[in-house]
Amino acid sequence: MKENSMLDVVIIGAGPAGLSAAIEAHKAGLQYVVVEKGAIVNSIQRFPSAMTFFSTPELLEIGEIPFTSSSMRPTRIDGLEYYTKVSNHFKLHLNLFEEVISVGRRDAHFELETSKTTHQCKNVVVATGYFDNPNLLGVPGEDLSKVSHYYSEPYSFYRQNVAVIGGKNSAAIAALELYRHGAFVTLLHRKEQLSGGIKYWILPDVESRIKEGAIMAYFSAEVREIRSGSIDLENRTRGRFSIANDFVFALTGYHPDISFLRAMGVDTDPETMAPVHNPDSMETNVSRLYIAGSIAAGRNNNKIFIENGRLHGRSIVASILKS
């Protein structure tokens, strides 16, 4: 593949969906490149260090390469090893740590300006996911260094007052891990109870810890301000009050970068933020511009996971070959 030559397709994002699309392009003999602003499977790299996938190995496979794991549910490390080795197996063309600045239409082709070069191509696949864009609380103090929208591991927070904001799987898992490693944990959720979608083996655990007082919890609670040593909260029963706090994990979910999509001319649903697309080919309303993976679901990121997002590449390449 020659640098700056006309490519058949540029794939933006080197997560499982982007890698799967690259494999299909490779198998079809297309000229392609994957452009990724971070590391390979960058979202998985940022998952909690001790994370275990909810899926079994075969549901995470791409390129028909077996995913071997020592247990029924592979770990984050297993995933990183697997996707790296699959990329090596196919010798995928990956441009890592190269950020796409803009995507423009030039007559019958696209031109992509990146942080390093310019790419010209006939087709574009956007497989950028949503994990880079946390749902912000929008309160004073959210920009303090003690606040994070990503949880990694519990060890640094021993005997610290840690607030976990959220009511789904990630918040429940973080609260339990922090508690079991010596942190003083308070779980804050704006709804009346934890999500019923929390995995069945996690929900009773966190509910029991709350019931016995090992984890403090405030429901129907809104965060009003985050300070260096405290958080201001408000709920129906107590009105506005403060609790002592050293660190905050605001695990309130993530969303796709719709401004990036709209700049390319892609229409999005005003409520779900999902890009308008043909579910059979994954082509958007912009001819020859496709989406792959969880970005296709917009805010409803509990609809598309690695398990089904990895299948989009086959449909996309089939559509490219027909056009």
Short mmCIF file of C-alpha atoms in Angstrom, two decimals:
data_model
loop_
_atom_site.label_atom_id
_atom_site.label_comp_id
_atom_site.label_asym_id
_atom_site.label_seq_id
_atom_site.Cartn_x
_atom_site.Cartn_y
_atom_site.Cartn_z
CA MET A 1 0.00 0.00 0.00
CA LYS A 2 1.50 3.29 -1.08
CA GLU A 3 1.33 6.29 1.24
CA ASN A 4 -1.34 8.83 0.17
CA SER A 5 -2.55 6.57 -2.66
CA MET A 6 -6.27 6.28 -3.36
CA LEU A 7 -7.58 3.68 -0.91
CA ASP A 8 -10.74 1.65 -1.21
CA VAL A 9 -11.62 2.33 2.42
CA VAL A 10 -10.35 4.11 5.53
CA ILE A 11 -11.57 2.69 8.83
CA ILE A 12 -11.61 5.14 11.74
CA GLY A 13 -11.14 3.30 15.03
CA ALA A 14 -9.12 0.21 15.99
CA GLY A 15 -11.56 -1.36 18.42
CA PRO A 16 -12.99 -4.85 17.81
CA ALA A 17 -15.54 -3.53 15.28
CA GLY A 18 -12.92 -1.56 13.36
CA LEU A 19 -10.48 -4.47 13.39
CA SER A 20 -13.23 -6.83 12.20
CA ALA A 21 -14.00 -4.48 9.28
CA ALA A 22 -10.28 -4.32 8.47
CA ILE A 23 -10.07 -8.11 8.41
CA GLU A 24 -12.99 -8.32 5.99
CA ALA A 25 -11.38 -5.65 3.78
CA HIS A 26 -8.10 -7.59 3.92
CA LYS A 27 -9.82 -10.84 2.91
CA ALA A 28 -11.57 -9.09 0.02
CA GLY A 29 -8.28 -7.70 -1.30
CA LEU A 30 -9.26 -4.08 -0.73
CA GLN A 31 -6.72 -1.31 -0.22
CA TYR A 32 -7.40 -0.02 3.30
CA VAL A 33 -5.93 1.52 6.43
CA VAL A 34 -7.19 1.73 10.01
CA VAL A 35 -6.63 5.14 11.62
CA GLU A 36 -6.78 5.21 15.43
CA LYS A 37 -6.10 8.24 17.64
CA GLY A 38 -4.87 6.04 20.49
CA ALA A 39 -3.62 2.50 21.00
CA ILE A 40 -5.11 -0.66 19.54
CA VAL A 41 -8.47 -1.50 21.21
CA ASN A 42 -8.04 1.73 23.13
CA SER A 43 -11.32 1.40 25.03
CA ILE A 44 -10.38 -2.03 26.39
CA GLN A 45 -7.03 -0.59 27.46
CA ARG A 46 -8.99 1.87 29.64
CA PHE A 47 -11.29 -0.72 31.20
CA PRO A 48 -10.80 -1.58 34.90
CA SER A 49 -7.56 -3.53 35.25
CA ALA A 50 -9.27 -6.57 36.83
CA MET A 51 -12.29 -6.48 34.52
CA THR A 52 -13.88 -9.71 33.32
CA PHE A 53 -15.98 -9.73 30.15
CA PHE A 54 -19.61 -10.74 30.57
CA SER A 55 -19.35 -12.65 27.27
CA THR A 56 -17.83 -16.03 26.60
CA PRO A 57 -14.70 -16.15 24.38
CA GLU A 58 -16.39 -17.34 21.19
CA LEU A 59 -18.70 -14.29 21.20
CA LEU A 60 -15.68 -11.97 21.15
CA GLU A 61 -13.91 -13.64 18.22
CA ILE A 62 -13.11 -11.78 15.01
CA GLY A 63 -11.75 -13.02 11.70
CA GLU A 64 -12.71 -16.62 12.58
CA ILE A 65 -9.63 -16.83 14.81
CA PRO A 66 -10.37 -18.83 18.01
CA PHE A 67 -10.25 -16.88 21.26
CA THR A 68 -8.68 -19.18 23.84
CA SER A 69 -9.12 -18.38 27.51
CA SER A 70 -8.38 -20.25 30.72
CA SER A 71 -11.86 -19.47 32.06
CA MET A 72 -15.41 -19.23 30.75
CA ARG A 73 -15.30 -15.41 30.93
CA PRO A 74 -12.07 -13.87 29.61
CA THR A 75 -10.33 -10.97 31.33
CA ARG A 76 -9.31 -7.57 30.02
CA ILE A 77 -5.75 -8.88 29.62
CA ASP A 78 -7.05 -11.86 27.62
CA GLY A 79 -8.86 -9.43 25.31
CA LEU A 80 -5.82 -7.22 24.80
CA GLU A 81 -3.65 -10.24 24.00
CA TYR A 82 -6.24 -11.71 21.63
CA TYR A 83 -6.96 -8.61 19.53
CA THR A 84 -3.26 -7.80 19.25
CA LYS A 85 -2.42 -11.31 18.07
CA VAL A 86 -5.29 -11.34 15.56
CA SER A 87 -4.02 -8.03 14.13
CA ASN A 88 -0.56 -9.56 13.82
CA HIS A 89 -1.97 -12.68 12.17
CA PHE A 90 -3.61 -10.69 9.39
CA LYS A 91 -0.81 -8.09 9.27
CA LEU A 92 -3.45 -5.37 9.44
CA HIS A 93 -2.54 -1.89 8.25
CA LEU A 94 -2.89 0.11 11.46
CA ASN A 95 -1.98 3.80 11.85
CA LEU A 96 -2.03 4.13 15.64
CA PHE A 97 -1.82 7.40 17.57
CA GLU A 98 -3.03 9.24 14.48
CA GLU A 99 -6.10 11.39 15.03
CA VAL A 100 -8.61 12.20 12.27
CA ILE A 101 -9.12 15.96 12.21
CA SER A 102 -11.69 16.21 9.41
CA VAL A 103 -13.41 14.16 6.73
CA GLY A 104 -14.45 15.97 3.54
CA ARG A 105 -15.98 14.99 0.23
CA ARG A 106 -13.89 15.62 -2.88
CA ASP A 107 -15.95 14.82 -5.99
CA ALA A 108 -16.30 11.01 -5.98
CA HIS A 109 -14.00 10.34 -3.05
CA PHE A 110 -13.27 11.32 0.55
CA GLU A 111 -10.28 13.20 1.90
CA LEU A 112 -9.28 12.68 5.52
CA GLU A 113 -6.99 15.15 7.25
CA THR A 114 -5.23 13.58 10.22
CA SER A 115 -2.67 14.67 12.78
CA LYS A 116 0.03 13.12 10.59
CA THR A 117 -1.03 13.06 6.95
CA THR A 118 -3.87 13.12 4.39
CA HIS A 119 -5.73 10.02 3.22
CA GLN A 120 -7.88 9.76 0.10
CA CYS A 121 -10.40 6.96 -0.21
CA LYS A 122 -13.56 5.80 -1.92
CA ASN A 123 -15.29 4.68 1.30
CA VAL A 124 -15.10 5.53 5.00
CA VAL A 125 -16.05 3.37 8.00
CA VAL A 126 -16.52 5.14 11.34
CA ALA A 127 -16.01 2.69 14.21
CA THR A 128 -15.13 5.12 16.98
CA GLY A 129 -17.45 3.81 19.70
CA TYR A 130 -18.41 6.10 22.56
CA PHE A 131 -16.04 5.45 25.47
CA ASP A 132 -14.02 8.63 24.89
CA ASN A 133 -17.03 10.86 25.65
CA PRO A 134 -18.36 10.60 29.22
CA ASN A 135 -21.76 11.96 30.15
CA LEU A 136 -20.84 14.96 32.28
CA LEU A 137 -22.65 15.92 35.47
CA GLY A 138 -22.46 19.60 34.58
CA VAL A 139 -21.84 20.75 38.15
CA PRO A 140 -19.21 23.06 39.70
CA GLY A 141 -16.06 21.19 40.65
CA GLU A 142 -16.39 18.42 38.08
CA ASP A 143 -13.08 19.56 36.60
CA LEU A 144 -11.17 18.96 39.86
CA SER A 145 -8.30 16.48 39.63
CA LYS A 146 -9.97 14.22 42.18
CA VAL A 147 -12.86 13.52 39.77
CA SER A 148 -12.63 10.78 37.15
CA HIS A 149 -15.12 9.33 34.68
CA TYR A 150 -13.07 6.14 34.40
CA TYR A 151 -12.35 3.53 37.07
CA SER A 152 -9.23 1.38 36.90
CA GLU A 153 -8.33 -0.25 40.23
CA PRO A 154 -8.98 0.23 43.96
CA TYR A 155 -5.58 0.09 45.64
CA SER A 156 -4.77 3.82 45.73
CA PHE A 157 -7.99 4.62 47.61
CA TYR A 158 -7.38 2.69 50.83
CA ARG A 159 -9.01 4.54 53.77
CA GLN A 160 -10.17 7.35 51.50
CA ASN A 161 -13.71 8.72 51.25
CA VAL A 162 -14.71 7.72 47.75
CA ALA A 163 -17.98 8.62 46.05
CA VAL A 164 -19.18 6.47 43.15
CA ILE A 165 -21.86 8.17 41.07
CA GLY A 166 -24.10 5.92 38.97
CA GLY A 167 -26.47 3.00 39.26
CA LYS A 168 -25.44 0.47 36.62
CA ASN A 169 -22.86 -2.30 36.29
CA SER A 170 -19.75 -0.15 36.23
CA ALA A 171 -20.77 1.81 39.33
CA ALA A 172 -21.77 -1.31 41.25
CA ILE A 173 -18.54 -3.14 40.41
CA ALA A 174 -16.39 -0.13 41.30
CA ALA A 175 -18.22 0.37 44.62
CA LEU A 176 -17.73 -3.28 45.59
CA GLU A 177 -14.06 -3.38 44.62
CA LEU A 178 -13.26 -0.13 46.42
CA TYR A 179 -15.08 -1.29 49.57
CA ARG A 180 -13.29 -4.65 49.58
CA HIS A 181 -9.91 -2.92 49.32
CA GLY A 182 -10.40 -0.60 52.26
CA ALA A 183 -12.04 2.52 50.86
CA PHE A 184 -14.96 4.24 52.61
CA VAL A 185 -17.49 4.10 49.78
CA THR A 186 -20.63 6.14 49.20
CA LEU A 187 -22.79 5.23 46.21
CA LEU A 188 -24.85 8.07 44.73
CA HIS A 189 -27.67 7.53 42.26
CA ARG A 190 -30.21 10.02 40.95
CA LYS A 191 -32.93 7.35 40.66
CA GLU A 192 -34.85 5.63 43.45
CA GLN A 193 -33.05 2.31 43.10
CA LEU A 194 -30.19 0.60 41.29
CA SER A 195 -30.71 -0.50 37.70
CA GLY A 196 -32.41 -3.84 37.24
CA GLY A 197 -29.97 -4.41 34.37
CA ILE A 198 -27.03 -4.97 36.76
CA LYS A 199 -25.71 -8.50 36.27
CA TYR A 200 -27.53 -11.05 38.40
CA TRP A 201 -24.45 -12.06 40.41
CA ILE A 202 -23.49 -8.44 41.16
CA LEU A 203 -26.83 -6.87 42.13
CA PRO A 204 -27.53 -8.92 45.30
CA ASP A 205 -23.93 -8.41 46.43
CA VAL A 206 -24.03 -4.62 46.25
CA GLU A 207 -27.57 -4.50 47.70
CA SER A 208 -26.45 -6.59 50.68
CA ARG A 209 -23.45 -4.35 51.30
CA ILE A 210 -25.73 -1.30 51.24
CA LYS A 211 -28.27 -2.95 53.56
CA GLU A 212 -25.63 -3.81 56.16
CA GLY A 213 -24.11 -0.32 55.96
CA ALA A 214 -20.74 -1.42 54.57
CA ILE A 215 -21.41 0.81 51.56
CA MET A 216 -23.31 4.03 52.19
CA ALA A 217 -25.87 4.89 49.54
CA TYR A 218 -28.07 7.86 48.71
CA PHE A 219 -30.83 7.42 46.14
CA SER A 220 -32.87 10.08 44.36
CA ALA A 221 -29.74 12.13 45.01
CA GLU A 222 -28.47 14.90 42.77
CA VAL A 223 -24.87 16.11 42.96
CA ARG A 224 -24.93 19.91 43.21
CA GLU A 225 -21.25 20.75 43.70
CA ILE A 226 -17.94 18.95 44.17
CA ARG A 227 -15.43 20.55 46.51
CA SER A 228 -11.87 19.65 47.47
CA GLY A 229 -12.96 17.84 50.65
CA SER A 230 -16.69 17.33 50.24
CA ILE A 231 -19.66 16.93 47.88
CA ASP A 232 -22.91 18.87 48.05
CA LEU A 233 -25.93 16.65 47.46
CA GLU A 234 -29.67 17.12 47.36
CA ASN A 235 -32.46 14.58 47.73
CA ARG A 236 -36.12 14.51 48.74
CA THR A 237 -35.67 13.41 52.33
CA ARG A 238 -32.77 15.62 53.47
CA GLY A 239 -32.84 18.52 51.06
CA ARG A 240 -29.34 19.88 50.40
CA PHE A 241 -26.46 18.51 52.48
CA SER A 242 -22.75 17.71 52.28
CA ILE A 243 -20.68 14.57 52.78
CA ALA A 244 -16.93 14.24 53.30
CA ASN A 245 -15.09 13.23 50.16
CA ASP A 246 -11.57 12.67 48.85
CA PHE A 247 -12.19 11.15 45.39
CA VAL A 248 -15.08 10.86 42.94
CA PHE A 249 -15.79 8.29 40.23
CA ALA A 250 -18.58 9.69 38.06
CA LEU A 251 -19.58 6.53 36.20
CA THR A 252 -22.62 7.98 34.50
CA GLY A 253 -22.18 6.48 31.04
CA TYR A 254 -20.78 7.63 27.71
CA HIS A 255 -22.03 8.83 24.33
CA PRO A 256 -20.82 9.00 20.72
CA ASP A 257 -19.24 12.14 19.29
CA ILE A 258 -22.17 13.27 17.15
CA SER A 259 -20.48 16.56 16.29
CA PHE A 260 -17.85 14.56 14.38
CA LEU A 261 -20.56 12.59 12.55
CA ARG A 262 -22.62 15.68 11.75
CA ALA A 263 -19.56 17.44 10.36
CA MET A 264 -19.40 14.64 7.80
CA GLY A 265 -23.07 15.17 6.91
CA VAL A 266 -24.47 12.21 8.84
CA ASP A 267 -27.99 12.70 10.18
CA THR A 268 -28.62 11.58 13.77
CA ASP A 269 -31.74 10.86 15.77
CA PRO A 270 -32.35 13.87 18.06
CA GLU A 271 -33.30 11.68 21.04
CA THR A 272 -31.09 8.60 20.79
CA MET A 273 -28.16 10.28 18.97
CA ALA A 274 -28.03 7.19 16.75
CA PRO A 275 -26.70 7.86 13.23
CA VAL A 276 -29.24 7.33 10.44
CA HIS A 277 -28.13 4.20 8.58
CA ASN A 278 -29.24 1.12 6.67
CA PRO A 279 -29.06 -1.78 9.17
CA ASP A 280 -28.37 -4.27 6.37
CA SER A 281 -25.32 -2.49 4.95
CA MET A 282 -24.49 -0.06 7.82
CA GLU A 283 -24.30 2.75 5.22
CA THR A 284 -25.39 6.15 6.53
CA ASN A 285 -27.39 8.78 4.68
CA VAL A 286 -24.02 9.92 3.26
CA SER A 287 -23.23 7.66 0.31
CA ARG A 288 -20.22 5.36 0.92
CA LEU A 289 -19.88 6.45 4.55
CA TYR A 290 -20.50 3.54 6.93
CA ILE A 291 -20.64 3.01 10.68
CA ALA A 292 -19.62 -0.07 12.65
CA GLY A 293 -19.91 -1.17 16.25
CA SER A 294 -21.51 0.52 19.22
CA ILE A 295 -21.58 3.97 17.63
CA ALA A 296 -24.55 2.74 15.60
CA ALA A 297 -26.71 2.65 18.75
CA GLY A 298 -26.10 6.23 19.86
CA ARG A 299 -27.05 6.72 23.51
CA ASN A 300 -28.55 3.21 23.63
CA ASN A 301 -25.12 1.68 24.05
CA ASN A 302 -26.62 -1.34 25.79
CA LYS A 303 -27.93 -2.49 22.39
CA ILE A 304 -24.66 -3.07 20.54
CA PHE A 305 -21.65 -4.77 22.10
CA ILE A 306 -18.57 -6.51 20.75
CA GLU A 307 -20.73 -9.61 20.22
CA ASN A 308 -22.89 -8.05 17.50
CA GLY A 309 -20.75 -5.04 16.50
CA ARG A 310 -18.01 -7.39 15.26
CA LEU A 311 -20.46 -8.61 12.59
CA HIS A 312 -20.88 -5.22 10.92
CA GLY A 313 -17.63 -5.44 8.97
CA ARG A 314 -18.87 -8.30 6.83
CA SER A 315 -22.02 -6.39 5.83
CA ILE A 316 -20.02 -3.24 5.10
CA VAL A 317 -17.44 -4.92 2.88
CA ALA A 318 -20.19 -6.80 1.02
CA SER A 319 -21.85 -3.45 0.29
CA ILE A 320 -18.55 -1.89 -0.83
CA LEU A 321 -17.90 -4.76 -3.22
CA LYS A 322 -21.36 -4.36 -4.77
CA SER A 323 -21.00 -0.62 -5.38
#
